[in-house]
């Protein structure tokens, strides 16, 4: 049995989407602008894109780069962040470096990276990697720093070595915070994925979008925006499910304020 | 070491089981100075010397902030003293080890582990087989009165329940020396009494060495062989009082025992002198 309040909570995102589409439809009908197709026209173009083999290969290539970039970023950033949180020396070494990289838009680095590594997968994956790394490092760092000292002492008294304490106490204790960082990282991965394909036009979802723009196929442009948006919402929802399962032991203070699921 | 004549000489000492009188822990002129932002060089411990016999139950009593926890951390090897040293069986304590089991004032349970997972953690780390560790841990959980809560997470427990899990978790890996920091401080009177009895039973059976920090005078007298009175600013040992009461101790008998009552009254008076009400801290 779902309570009325629960039902409302579940229906809310759907209603919000419908509302948004209705406003779009109305605005587009009112403006009658060629470069602003109606919502219905855009939605009608979606099956064409998803039915086209070429487009599908492009989208899948995008997702693959995103998965690889995200995966490598997470597996490097979590250990680094945890080490920084527990060792003053490591933090002192990496902090200035990260502070310089942090405010630079990762896409702005792309021309340089392209110069070195070309316009292929490596460049785009590297940009995604850079985009994801910083929030994951930051949250892992904060999470590791906040681990209660007595918890580590308890582990030490049981005979855990410093390395074991990092993996078996700091990592799980900081997990809620780490996953918050990963979630931000996931959204950033999607953004940098599209941006990188916009700059290095060769393949990918971003490439379809901007090619259509060049050719004035505005319904395809908007259809791609819907597809990318939907991908973001789905990925985030799946991630949120996984996250909630992994940290059901944690205090509610770690709960996310914003969620699409 | 400042040895104060035992007050027990006033009473005829009943025959109690003799225990080996060799010191397992020796604290030798330990001082601990903290650099704080507000007060420069705060002396938390000043020249503390104390020997703890193997199998003895020793309580540390003193006003809040006199350095009881700090002293326990030094013995645990969690902090190294500014000067002086602590030894276990003649070896200088350089760090934590499974021979000394802490029960912290703040519980410090692993929140991602269930009650059972927390209690099993130590034995598993020590290489005990899972089935065996689980059986032992379940027995301990039952002993601390948490049967039925094995699969609860710490966030689902009350403060007193967490404290009991913390006790079981430390007992589970059989440390030679228990370092207990106000383990019953957060409990209601009834549970507190029950756990005091349980702790005494365990202690009378295993004769583990216990270093027990408490605020409560009657808890200290009821449990201990020796009560170490501390005073604060700087933290010093004021007096060491031997508690010569027969064992096994039964609470119902002890409360009516005039010797017990005299210890409590004497120590309470001493406590008042150490930490007069309204004194600046
Ligand atoms: N890490 C630290 N840095 C600075 N000062 C500290 C630190 N730890 C303890 N102190 C100071 O040392 C003194 C003794 O602290 P401690 O925690 O040992 O007291 P306590 O006797 O256990 O008190 P309570 O009974 O309230 O637990 C206090 O005045 C405290 O402010
Ligand atoms: Mg304390």
Coordinates of C-alpha atoms and ligand atoms in Angstrom, one line a residue:
Chain A
X1 CA 0.0 0.0 0.0
X2 CA 1.4 3.4 -0.9
X3 CA 0.1 6.3 1.2
X4 CA -1.3 9.4 -0.5
X5 CA 1.8 11.3 0.5
X6 CA 4.0 8.6 -0.9
X7 CA 2.0 8.6 -4.1
X8 CA 2.3 12.4 -4.4
X9 CA 6.1 12.1 -3.9
X10 CA 6.4 9.5 -6.7
X11 CA 4.2 11.4 -9.1
X12 CA 5.8 14.7 -8.5
X13 CA 8.8 14.3 -10.9
X14 CA 6.5 12.9 -13.7
X15 CA 4.1 15.8 -13.2
X16 CA 7.1 18.2 -13.3
X17 CA 8.2 16.7 -16.6
X18 CA 4.8 16.9 -18.2
X19 CA 4.4 20.5 -17.0
X20 CA 7.8 21.4 -18.5
X21 CA 6.8 19.9 -21.8
X22 CA 3.4 21.6 -21.8
X23 CA 5.1 25.0 -21.2
X24 CA 7.6 24.3 -24.0
X25 CA 4.7 23.4 -26.4
X26 CA 2.8 26.5 -25.5
X27 CA 5.9 28.8 -25.8
X28 CA 6.9 27.3 -29.1
X29 CA 3.3 27.6 -30.5
X30 CA 3.2 31.2 -29.4
X31 CA 6.6 32.2 -30.8
X32 CA 6.3 30.4 -34.1
X33 CA 10.0 30.4 -34.6
X34 CA 11.7 28.0 -37.0
X35 CA 14.6 27.4 -34.6
X36 CA 12.3 26.5 -31.8
X37 CA 10.3 23.4 -32.6
X38 CA 7.4 22.3 -30.5
X39 CA 7.8 19.7 -27.8
X40 CA 5.8 17.2 -29.9
X41 CA 8.0 17.7 -33.0
X42 CA 11.1 17.2 -30.9
X43 CA 9.7 14.0 -29.3
X44 CA 8.7 12.7 -32.7
X45 CA 12.3 13.0 -33.8
X46 CA 13.5 10.8 -31.0
X47 CA 12.6 7.4 -32.6
X48 CA 14.4 8.5 -35.8
X49 CA 17.6 9.1 -33.9
X50 CA 17.4 6.0 -31.7
X51 CA 16.4 3.9 -34.8
X52 CA 19.4 5.1 -36.8
X53 CA 22.4 2.7 -36.4
X54 CA 24.9 5.4 -37.0
X55 CA 23.4 7.6 -34.2
X56 CA 23.2 4.7 -31.8
X57 CA 26.9 3.9 -32.4
X58 CA 27.7 7.5 -31.7
X59 CA 25.7 7.6 -28.5
X60 CA 27.1 4.3 -27.3
X61 CA 30.6 5.6 -28.0
X62 CA 29.8 8.6 -25.8
X63 CA 28.6 6.5 -23.0
X64 CA 31.6 4.2 -23.3
X65 CA 34.0 7.2 -23.0
X66 CA 32.0 8.5 -20.1
X67 CA 32.0 5.2 -18.3
X68 CA 35.8 4.8 -18.7
X69 CA 36.5 8.4 -17.7
X70 CA 34.3 8.1 -14.7
X71 CA 35.6 4.7 -13.7
X72 CA 39.3 5.7 -13.9
X73 CA 38.6 9.0 -12.1
X74 CA 36.8 7.3 -9.2
X75 CA 39.4 4.6 -8.8
X76 CA 42.2 7.2 -8.7
X77 CA 40.4 10.0 -6.8
X78 CA 39.0 8.0 -3.9
X79 CA 42.3 6.6 -2.7
X80 CA 44.0 10.0 -3.3
X81 CA 41.3 11.8 -1.4
X82 CA 41.4 9.4 1.5
X83 CA 45.1 9.6 1.8
X84 CA 45.0 13.4 1.7
X85 CA 42.4 13.3 4.5
X86 CA 44.5 11.1 6.7
X87 CA 48.0 12.3 6.0
X88 CA 49.0 15.9 6.4
X89 CA 52.0 15.4 4.1
X90 CA 50.0 14.1 1.3
X91 CA 47.4 16.8 1.7
X92 CA 50.2 19.5 1.8
X93 CA 51.6 18.1 -1.5
X94 CA 48.4 17.8 -3.5
X95 CA 46.4 20.7 -2.1
X96 CA 48.1 23.5 -4.1
X97 CA 48.0 21.5 -7.2
X98 CA 44.3 20.8 -6.9
X99 CA 43.6 24.4 -6.0
X100 CA 45.1 25.5 -9.3
X101 CA 43.2 23.0 -11.3
X102 CA 39.9 23.4 -9.5
X103 CA 38.6 26.7 -10.9
X104 CA 39.8 26.0 -14.5
X105 CA 36.9 24.8 -16.7
X106 CA 38.1 21.5 -17.9
X107 CA 36.8 22.1 -21.4
X108 CA 39.2 25.1 -21.5
X109 CA 42.1 22.7 -21.3
X110 CA 40.8 20.7 -24.3
X111 CA 42.6 22.7 -27.0
X112 CA 45.9 22.0 -25.3
X113 CA 45.1 18.3 -24.7
X114 CA 44.0 18.0 -28.3
X115 CA 47.3 19.5 -29.5
X116 CA 49.1 16.8 -27.6
X117 CA 46.8 13.8 -27.9
X118 CA 44.7 14.4 -30.9
X119 CA 40.9 14.6 -31.2
X120 CA 40.3 10.9 -30.5
X121 CA 38.9 9.0 -27.5
X122 CA 42.0 9.6 -25.3
X123 CA 41.5 13.3 -25.3
X124 CA 37.8 13.2 -24.5
X125 CA 38.2 10.5 -21.9
X126 CA 40.9 12.6 -20.2
X127 CA 38.7 15.6 -20.1
X128 CA 35.9 13.6 -18.5
X129 CA 38.4 12.2 -16.1
X130 CA 39.5 15.7 -15.1
X131 CA 35.9 16.8 -14.7
X132 CA 35.0 13.9 -12.4
X133 CA 38.1 13.8 -10.3
X134 CA 37.9 17.0 -8.4
X135 CA 34.6 16.6 -6.7
X136 CA 35.4 13.0 -5.9
X137 CA 38.8 13.9 -4.4
X138 CA 37.2 16.7 -2.5
X139 CA 34.4 14.7 -0.9
X140 CA 36.7 11.7 -0.2
X141 CA 39.1 14.1 1.5
X142 CA 36.4 15.7 3.6
X143 CA 35.0 12.3 4.5
X144 CA 38.3 10.9 5.5
X145 CA 39.2 13.9 7.6
X146 CA 35.9 13.6 9.5
X147 CA 36.4 10.0 10.6
X148 CA 36.3 9.8 14.3
X149 CA 39.7 9.2 15.8
X150 CA 38.5 6.8 18.4
X151 CA 37.2 4.5 15.7
X152 CA 40.7 4.3 14.2
X153 CA 42.1 3.8 17.7
X154 CA 39.7 0.9 18.2
X155 CA 40.9 -0.6 15.0
X156 CA 44.5 -0.1 16.0
X157 CA 43.9 -1.9 19.3
X158 CA 42.5 -4.8 17.4
X159 CA 45.7 -5.0 15.5
X160 CA 44.9 -3.3 12.2
X161 CA 47.9 -1.8 10.4
X162 CA 47.7 1.7 9.1
X163 CA 47.0 0.5 5.6
X164 CA 44.3 -1.8 6.9
X165 CA 42.8 1.0 8.8
X166 CA 42.6 3.1 5.7
X167 CA 40.8 0.4 3.7
X168 CA 38.7 -1.2 6.4
X169 CA 37.8 1.8 8.6
X170 CA 38.4 5.1 6.8
X171 CA 36.9 3.9 3.5
X172 CA 33.6 2.6 4.9
X173 CA 33.3 5.4 7.4
X174 CA 33.7 8.0 4.7
X175 CA 31.6 6.1 2.1
X176 CA 28.5 8.3 2.5
X177 CA 30.5 11.4 1.8
X178 CA 32.5 9.7 -1.0
X179 CA 29.3 8.7 -2.8
X180 CA 28.0 12.2 -2.6
X181 CA 31.1 13.2 -4.5
X182 CA 30.6 10.4 -7.0
X183 CA 27.1 11.5 -7.7
X184 CA 28.2 15.1 -8.4
X185 CA 31.0 13.5 -10.5
X186 CA 28.5 11.5 -12.5
X187 CA 26.6 14.5 -13.6
X188 CA 29.8 16.3 -14.4
X189 CA 30.9 13.3 -16.5
X190 CA 27.8 13.7 -18.6
X191 CA 28.4 17.5 -19.0
X192 CA 32.1 17.1 -19.9
X193 CA 31.2 14.3 -22.3
X194 CA 29.0 16.5 -24.3
X195 CA 31.3 19.5 -24.1
X196 CA 34.3 17.5 -25.2
X197 CA 32.4 16.3 -28.2
X198 CA 31.3 19.8 -29.0
X199 CA 34.9 20.9 -29.1
X200 CA 36.5 17.8 -30.8
X201 CA 33.7 17.0 -33.3
X202 CA 34.3 13.5 -34.5
X203 CA 31.8 11.2 -33.0
X204 CA 29.4 11.0 -30.1
X205 CA 26.1 12.4 -28.8
X206 CA 27.4 15.9 -28.7
X207 CA 28.5 15.6 -32.3
X208 CA 25.0 14.6 -33.5
X209 CA 23.6 17.5 -31.6
X210 CA 26.0 20.1 -33.1
X211 CA 25.9 18.7 -36.6
X212 CA 22.1 18.9 -36.5
X213 CA 22.5 22.5 -35.3
X214 CA 24.8 23.3 -38.2
X215 CA 22.3 21.9 -40.7
X216 CA 19.4 23.6 -39.2
X217 CA 17.6 20.4 -38.1
X218 CA 16.2 21.9 -35.0
X219 CA 13.8 19.1 -34.1
X220 CA 16.9 16.8 -34.0
X221 CA 18.7 19.3 -31.8
X222 CA 15.9 19.4 -29.3
X223 CA 15.4 15.6 -29.5
X224 CA 19.1 15.1 -28.6
X225 CA 18.7 17.5 -25.7
X226 CA 15.8 15.4 -24.4
X227 CA 17.8 12.2 -24.9
X228 CA 20.9 13.5 -23.1
X229 CA 18.7 14.9 -20.3
X230 CA 16.9 11.6 -20.0
X231 CA 20.2 9.8 -19.8
X232 CA 21.3 12.0 -17.0
X233 CA 18.1 11.5 -15.1
X234 CA 18.3 7.7 -15.5
X235 CA 22.0 7.5 -14.5
X236 CA 21.4 9.6 -11.5
X237 CA 18.4 7.6 -10.4
X238 CA 20.3 4.3 -10.8
X239 CA 23.2 5.7 -8.9
X240 CA 21.0 7.0 -6.1
X241 CA 19.5 3.5 -5.7
X242 CA 22.9 2.0 -5.4
X243 CA 24.0 4.7 -3.0
X244 CA 21.0 4.3 -0.8
X245 CA 21.7 0.5 -0.6
X246 CA 25.3 0.9 0.2
X247 CA 24.9 3.4 3.0
X248 CA 21.6 2.4 4.6
X249 CA 23.5 2.1 7.9
X250 CA 24.4 5.8 7.9
X251 CA 22.8 8.5 9.8
X252 CA 20.2 10.5 7.9
X253 CA 22.4 13.6 8.0
X254 CA 24.1 12.2 4.9
X255 CA 20.9 12.1 2.9
X256 CA 20.9 14.1 -0.2
X257 CA 18.8 17.2 -0.4
X258 CA 18.0 16.6 -4.1
X259 CA 17.0 13.4 -5.8
X260 CA 15.3 12.5 -9.0
X261 CA 14.4 8.9 -7.9
Chain B
X1 CA 55.5 6.6 43.0
X2 CA 53.7 8.3 45.8
X3 CA 52.6 5.6 48.1
X4 CA 49.9 6.6 50.5
X5 CA 49.5 4.4 53.6
X6 CA 46.6 2.2 53.0
X7 CA 43.5 3.2 54.8
X8 CA 42.5 -0.3 55.1
X9 CA 44.7 -0.8 58.1
X10 CA 41.8 0.5 60.2
X11 CA 39.9 -2.7 59.5
X12 CA 40.8 -6.3 60.0
X13 CA 41.4 -7.6 56.5
X14 CA 39.6 -10.8 55.7
X15 CA 41.3 -13.6 53.9
X16 CA 41.0 -13.0 50.2
X17 CA 42.5 -15.1 47.4
X18 CA 46.1 -14.2 47.0
X19 CA 47.0 -12.8 43.6
X20 CA 50.4 -12.4 41.9
X21 CA 51.7 -9.0 43.0
X22 CA 53.9 -8.3 40.0
X23 CA 53.0 -5.1 38.2
X24 CA 51.8 -5.6 34.6
X25 CA 51.6 -1.9 33.9
X26 CA 54.0 0.7 35.2
X27 CA 53.4 4.4 34.5
X28 CA 56.6 6.2 35.2
X29 CA 56.6 10.0 35.7
X30 CA 54.3 10.6 32.8
X31 CA 53.5 14.2 31.9
X32 CA 51.2 15.3 29.1
X33 CA 51.3 18.9 27.9
X34 CA 48.9 20.1 25.2
X35 CA 49.5 23.1 23.1
X36 CA 46.1 24.8 22.9
X37 CA 45.1 27.9 21.0
X38 CA 43.4 29.5 24.0
X39 CA 45.7 28.4 26.8
X40 CA 49.3 28.0 25.9
X41 CA 50.8 24.7 27.2
X42 CA 48.0 23.2 29.1
X43 CA 49.3 20.6 31.5
X44 CA 46.9 17.7 31.4
X45 CA 49.0 15.2 33.3
X46 CA 51.8 16.2 35.7
X47 CA 54.4 13.6 36.7
X48 CA 52.1 10.6 37.1
X49 CA 53.6 7.4 38.5
X50 CA 51.5 4.3 39.1
X51 CA 52.0 0.6 39.1
X52 CA 49.1 -1.7 38.3
X53 CA 49.3 -5.3 39.5
X54 CA 48.4 -8.1 37.2
X55 CA 44.8 -9.1 37.7
X56 CA 44.0 -6.0 39.7
X57 CA 40.9 -3.9 39.3
X58 CA 42.0 -0.3 39.5
X59 CA 39.7 2.7 39.3
X60 CA 40.7 6.2 38.4
X61 CA 38.5 8.8 40.0
X62 CA 38.6 12.5 39.7
X63 CA 36.9 15.7 38.6
X64 CA 36.1 16.3 34.9
X65 CA 39.1 17.5 33.0
X66 CA 41.7 16.1 35.4
X67 CA 43.2 14.0 32.7
X68 CA 41.7 10.6 33.3
X69 CA 41.0 9.9 29.7
X70 CA 44.4 11.2 28.7
X71 CA 46.1 8.8 31.2
X72 CA 44.1 5.9 29.7
X73 CA 45.2 6.9 26.2
X74 CA 48.8 6.9 27.2
X75 CA 48.5 3.3 28.6
X76 CA 46.6 2.4 25.4
X77 CA 49.4 3.7 23.3
X78 CA 47.1 6.0 21.4
X79 CA 49.0 9.1 22.5
X80 CA 52.7 9.3 23.5
X81 CA 53.3 11.3 26.6
X82 CA 55.3 14.5 26.5
X83 CA 57.7 13.0 29.0
X84 CA 58.0 9.8 31.0
X85 CA 56.9 6.4 29.8
X86 CA 54.3 3.7 30.3
X87 CA 55.3 0.0 30.3
X88 CA 53.5 -3.2 29.9
X89 CA 55.3 -6.3 31.3
X90 CA 58.5 -4.2 31.4
X91 CA 58.3 -3.2 27.7
X92 CA 57.8 0.5 26.9
X93 CA 54.4 1.0 25.2
X94 CA 55.0 2.4 21.8
X95 CA 51.6 2.0 20.3
X96 CA 48.2 0.3 20.5
X97 CA 48.0 -3.5 20.6
X98 CA 45.5 -6.2 21.2
X99 CA 46.9 -6.9 24.6
X100 CA 45.1 -3.7 25.8
X101 CA 41.5 -3.3 24.9
X102 CA 39.9 0.2 25.2
X103 CA 36.3 0.9 25.8
X104 CA 35.9 4.6 24.9
X105 CA 33.7 7.2 26.5
X106 CA 32.4 7.9 22.9
X107 CA 31.6 4.2 22.1
X108 CA 33.4 4.6 18.7
X109 CA 31.4 1.7 17.2
X110 CA 31.7 1.0 13.5
X111 CA 28.4 2.4 12.1
X112 CA 28.6 0.4 8.9
X113 CA 28.6 -2.9 10.9
X114 CA 25.7 -4.5 12.7
X115 CA 26.0 -5.2 16.4
X116 CA 27.2 -8.7 15.6
X117 CA 29.6 -7.4 13.0
X118 CA 31.1 -5.0 15.5
X119 CA 31.6 -7.6 18.1
X120 CA 33.0 -10.1 15.6
X121 CA 35.5 -7.6 14.2
X122 CA 38.3 -8.1 16.7
X123 CA 38.2 -11.9 16.8
X124 CA 38.1 -12.0 12.9
X125 CA 41.0 -9.7 12.8
X126 CA 42.8 -12.0 15.2
X127 CA 42.2 -14.8 12.8
X128 CA 39.5 -16.7 14.6
X129 CA 37.3 -18.7 12.2
X130 CA 34.0 -17.0 11.3
X131 CA 31.8 -19.7 12.8
X132 CA 33.7 -19.7 16.0
X133 CA 33.9 -15.9 16.2
X134 CA 30.2 -15.7 15.6
X135 CA 29.3 -18.1 18.3
X136 CA 31.5 -16.3 20.8
X137 CA 30.2 -13.0 19.8
X138 CA 26.5 -14.1 20.1
X139 CA 27.2 -15.3 23.6
X140 CA 28.8 -12.0 24.5
X141 CA 25.9 -10.0 23.0
X142 CA 23.6 -12.1 25.1
X143 CA 25.7 -11.5 28.2
X144 CA 25.5 -7.7 27.8
X145 CA 21.7 -8.0 27.4
X146 CA 21.4 -7.3 23.7
X147 CA 20.0 -10.7 22.5
X148 CA 17.7 -10.0 19.6
X149 CA 19.6 -6.9 18.5
X150 CA 22.4 -8.8 16.6
X151 CA 21.4 -7.4 13.2
X152 CA 20.8 -3.8 14.3
X153 CA 23.0 -1.0 13.2
X154 CA 24.5 1.3 15.8
X155 CA 22.3 4.2 14.7
X156 CA 19.3 2.1 15.7
X157 CA 20.5 1.7 19.3
X158 CA 20.1 3.9 22.3
X159 CA 23.2 5.4 24.0
X160 CA 23.2 2.7 26.7
X161 CA 22.9 0.0 24.2
X162 CA 25.8 1.3 22.1
X163 CA 27.9 1.4 25.3
X164 CA 27.1 -2.3 25.9
X165 CA 28.1 -3.2 22.3
X166 CA 31.3 -1.3 22.8
X167 CA 32.0 -3.4 25.9
X168 CA 31.2 -6.6 24.2
X169 CA 33.3 -5.7 21.1
X170 CA 36.4 -5.2 23.3
X171 CA 35.8 -8.3 25.5
X172 CA 35.5 -10.3 22.3
X173 CA 39.2 -10.2 21.4
X174 CA 40.3 -11.1 25.0
X175 CA 42.7 -8.2 25.8
X176 CA 44.9 -8.8 28.9
X177 CA 44.2 -5.4 30.1
X178 CA 40.9 -3.6 29.8
X179 CA 41.0 0.2 29.6
X180 CA 37.5 1.4 30.3
X181 CA 36.7 5.1 30.1
X182 CA 33.4 5.7 32.0
X183 CA 31.9 2.7 30.3
X184 CA 28.7 2.9 32.4
X185 CA 28.4 6.7 32.5
X186 CA 25.6 6.9 30.0
X187 CA 23.5 4.1 31.5
X188 CA 20.4 4.2 33.6
X189 CA 20.8 3.1 37.2
X190 CA 19.3 -0.3 36.7
X191 CA 21.4 -1.3 33.7
X192 CA 24.4 0.2 35.3
X193 CA 24.0 -2.0 38.3
X194 CA 23.5 -5.1 36.1
X195 CA 26.5 -4.4 34.0
X196 CA 28.7 -3.7 37.1
X197 CA 27.7 -7.1 38.4
X198 CA 28.4 -8.7 35.0
X199 CA 31.7 -7.0 34.7
X200 CA 32.6 -8.2 38.2
X201 CA 31.6 -11.7 37.3
X202 CA 33.8 -11.7 34.2
X203 CA 36.6 -10.2 36.1
X204 CA 36.3 -12.7 39.0
X205 CA 36.4 -15.5 36.5
X206 CA 39.2 -14.3 34.2
X207 CA 41.1 -11.9 36.5
X208 CA 41.9 -9.6 33.7
X209 CA 43.7 -6.4 34.7
X210 CA 41.2 -3.5 34.5
X211 CA 41.9 0.2 34.5
X212 CA 38.6 1.8 35.0
X213 CA 37.8 5.5 34.8
X214 CA 34.7 6.7 36.6
X215 CA 33.1 9.7 38.1
X216 CA 31.1 7.6 40.6
X217 CA 32.6 7.0 44.0
X218 CA 30.4 4.0 44.9
X219 CA 31.0 2.4 41.5
X220 CA 34.8 2.8 42.1
X221 CA 34.6 1.3 45.7
X222 CA 32.2 -1.5 44.6
X223 CA 34.4 -2.7 41.8
X224 CA 38.0 -1.9 42.7
X225 CA 41.0 -3.3 44.5
X226 CA 42.5 0.1 44.3
X227 CA 41.1 3.6 43.8
X228 CA 43.4 6.3 42.4
X229 CA 42.2 9.8 43.3
X230 CA 43.3 12.5 40.8
X231 CA 43.1 16.2 41.2
X232 CA 43.1 18.7 38.4
X233 CA 45.0 21.6 37.0
X234 CA 47.5 20.1 36.6
X235 CA 46.3 16.5 36.7
X236 CA 48.1 14.7 39.5
X237 CA 47.5 11.6 41.6
X238 CA 46.3 12.8 44.9
X239 CA 45.9 9.6 46.7
X240 CA 45.8 5.8 46.1
X241 CA 43.4 4.0 48.3
X242 CA 43.3 0.2 48.7
X243 CA 39.8 -1.2 48.9
X244 CA 39.9 -4.2 51.2
X245 CA 36.5 -5.7 50.8
X246 CA 36.0 -9.4 50.4
X247 CA 35.3 -10.9 47.1
X248 CA 33.2 -12.1 45.5
X249 CA 31.3 -9.0 46.1
X250 CA 27.5 -9.0 46.2
X251 CA 25.9 -5.7 45.9
X252 CA 23.1 -6.4 48.3
X253 CA 25.6 -7.4 51.0
X254 CA 28.1 -4.7 50.3
X255 CA 25.6 -1.8 50.5
X256 CA 24.9 -2.8 54.1
X257 CA 28.6 -3.3 55.0
X258 CA 29.8 -0.5 57.2
X259 CA 33.3 -0.9 55.8
X260 CA 32.0 -0.2 52.3
X261 CA 30.0 2.8 53.6
X262 CA 33.1 4.2 55.2
X263 CA 35.1 4.0 52.1
X264 CA 32.4 5.7 50.1
X265 CA 32.1 8.5 52.7
X266 CA 35.8 9.0 53.1
X267 CA 36.4 9.1 49.4
X268 CA 33.5 11.4 48.7
X269 CA 34.9 13.8 51.3
X270 CA 38.3 13.7 49.6
X271 CA 36.6 14.3 46.3
X272 CA 34.9 17.4 47.7
X273 CA 38.3 18.7 48.9
X274 CA 39.8 18.0 45.4
X275 CA 37.0 19.6 43.5
X276 CA 35.2 22.0 45.8
X277 CA 31.8 23.1 44.5
X278 CA 32.1 26.5 42.9
X279 CA 35.8 26.4 42.5
X280 CA 37.2 28.0 39.3
X281 CA 38.2 25.3 36.8
Ligands
LIG1 N1 43.9 16.8 22.2 C1 43.8 17.7 23.2 N2 44.3 19.0 22.9 C2 44.3 19.9 23.9 N3 43.9 19.7 25.1 C3 43.4 18.5 25.5 C4 43.4 17.4 24.5 N4 42.8 16.4 25.1 C5 42.6 16.7 26.4 N5 42.9 18.0 26.6 C6 42.8 18.7 27.9 O1 43.4 17.9 28.9 C7 42.6 17.9 30.0 C8 42.3 16.5 30.4 O2 41.4 16.0 29.5 P1 40.8 14.5 29.7 O3 39.9 14.2 28.6 O4 41.9 13.5 29.9 O5 39.9 14.7 31.0 P2 39.0 13.7 31.8 O6 39.5 13.6 33.2 O7 38.9 12.4 31.0 O8 37.6 14.4 31.8 P3 36.1 13.8 31.8 O9 35.9 13.2 33.1 O10 35.2 15.0 31.6 O11 36.1 12.8 30.7 C9 41.4 18.8 29.7 O12 41.6 20.0 30.4 C10 41.4 18.9 28.2 O13 40.9 20.2 27.9
LIG2 MG1 37.3 11.5 29.9

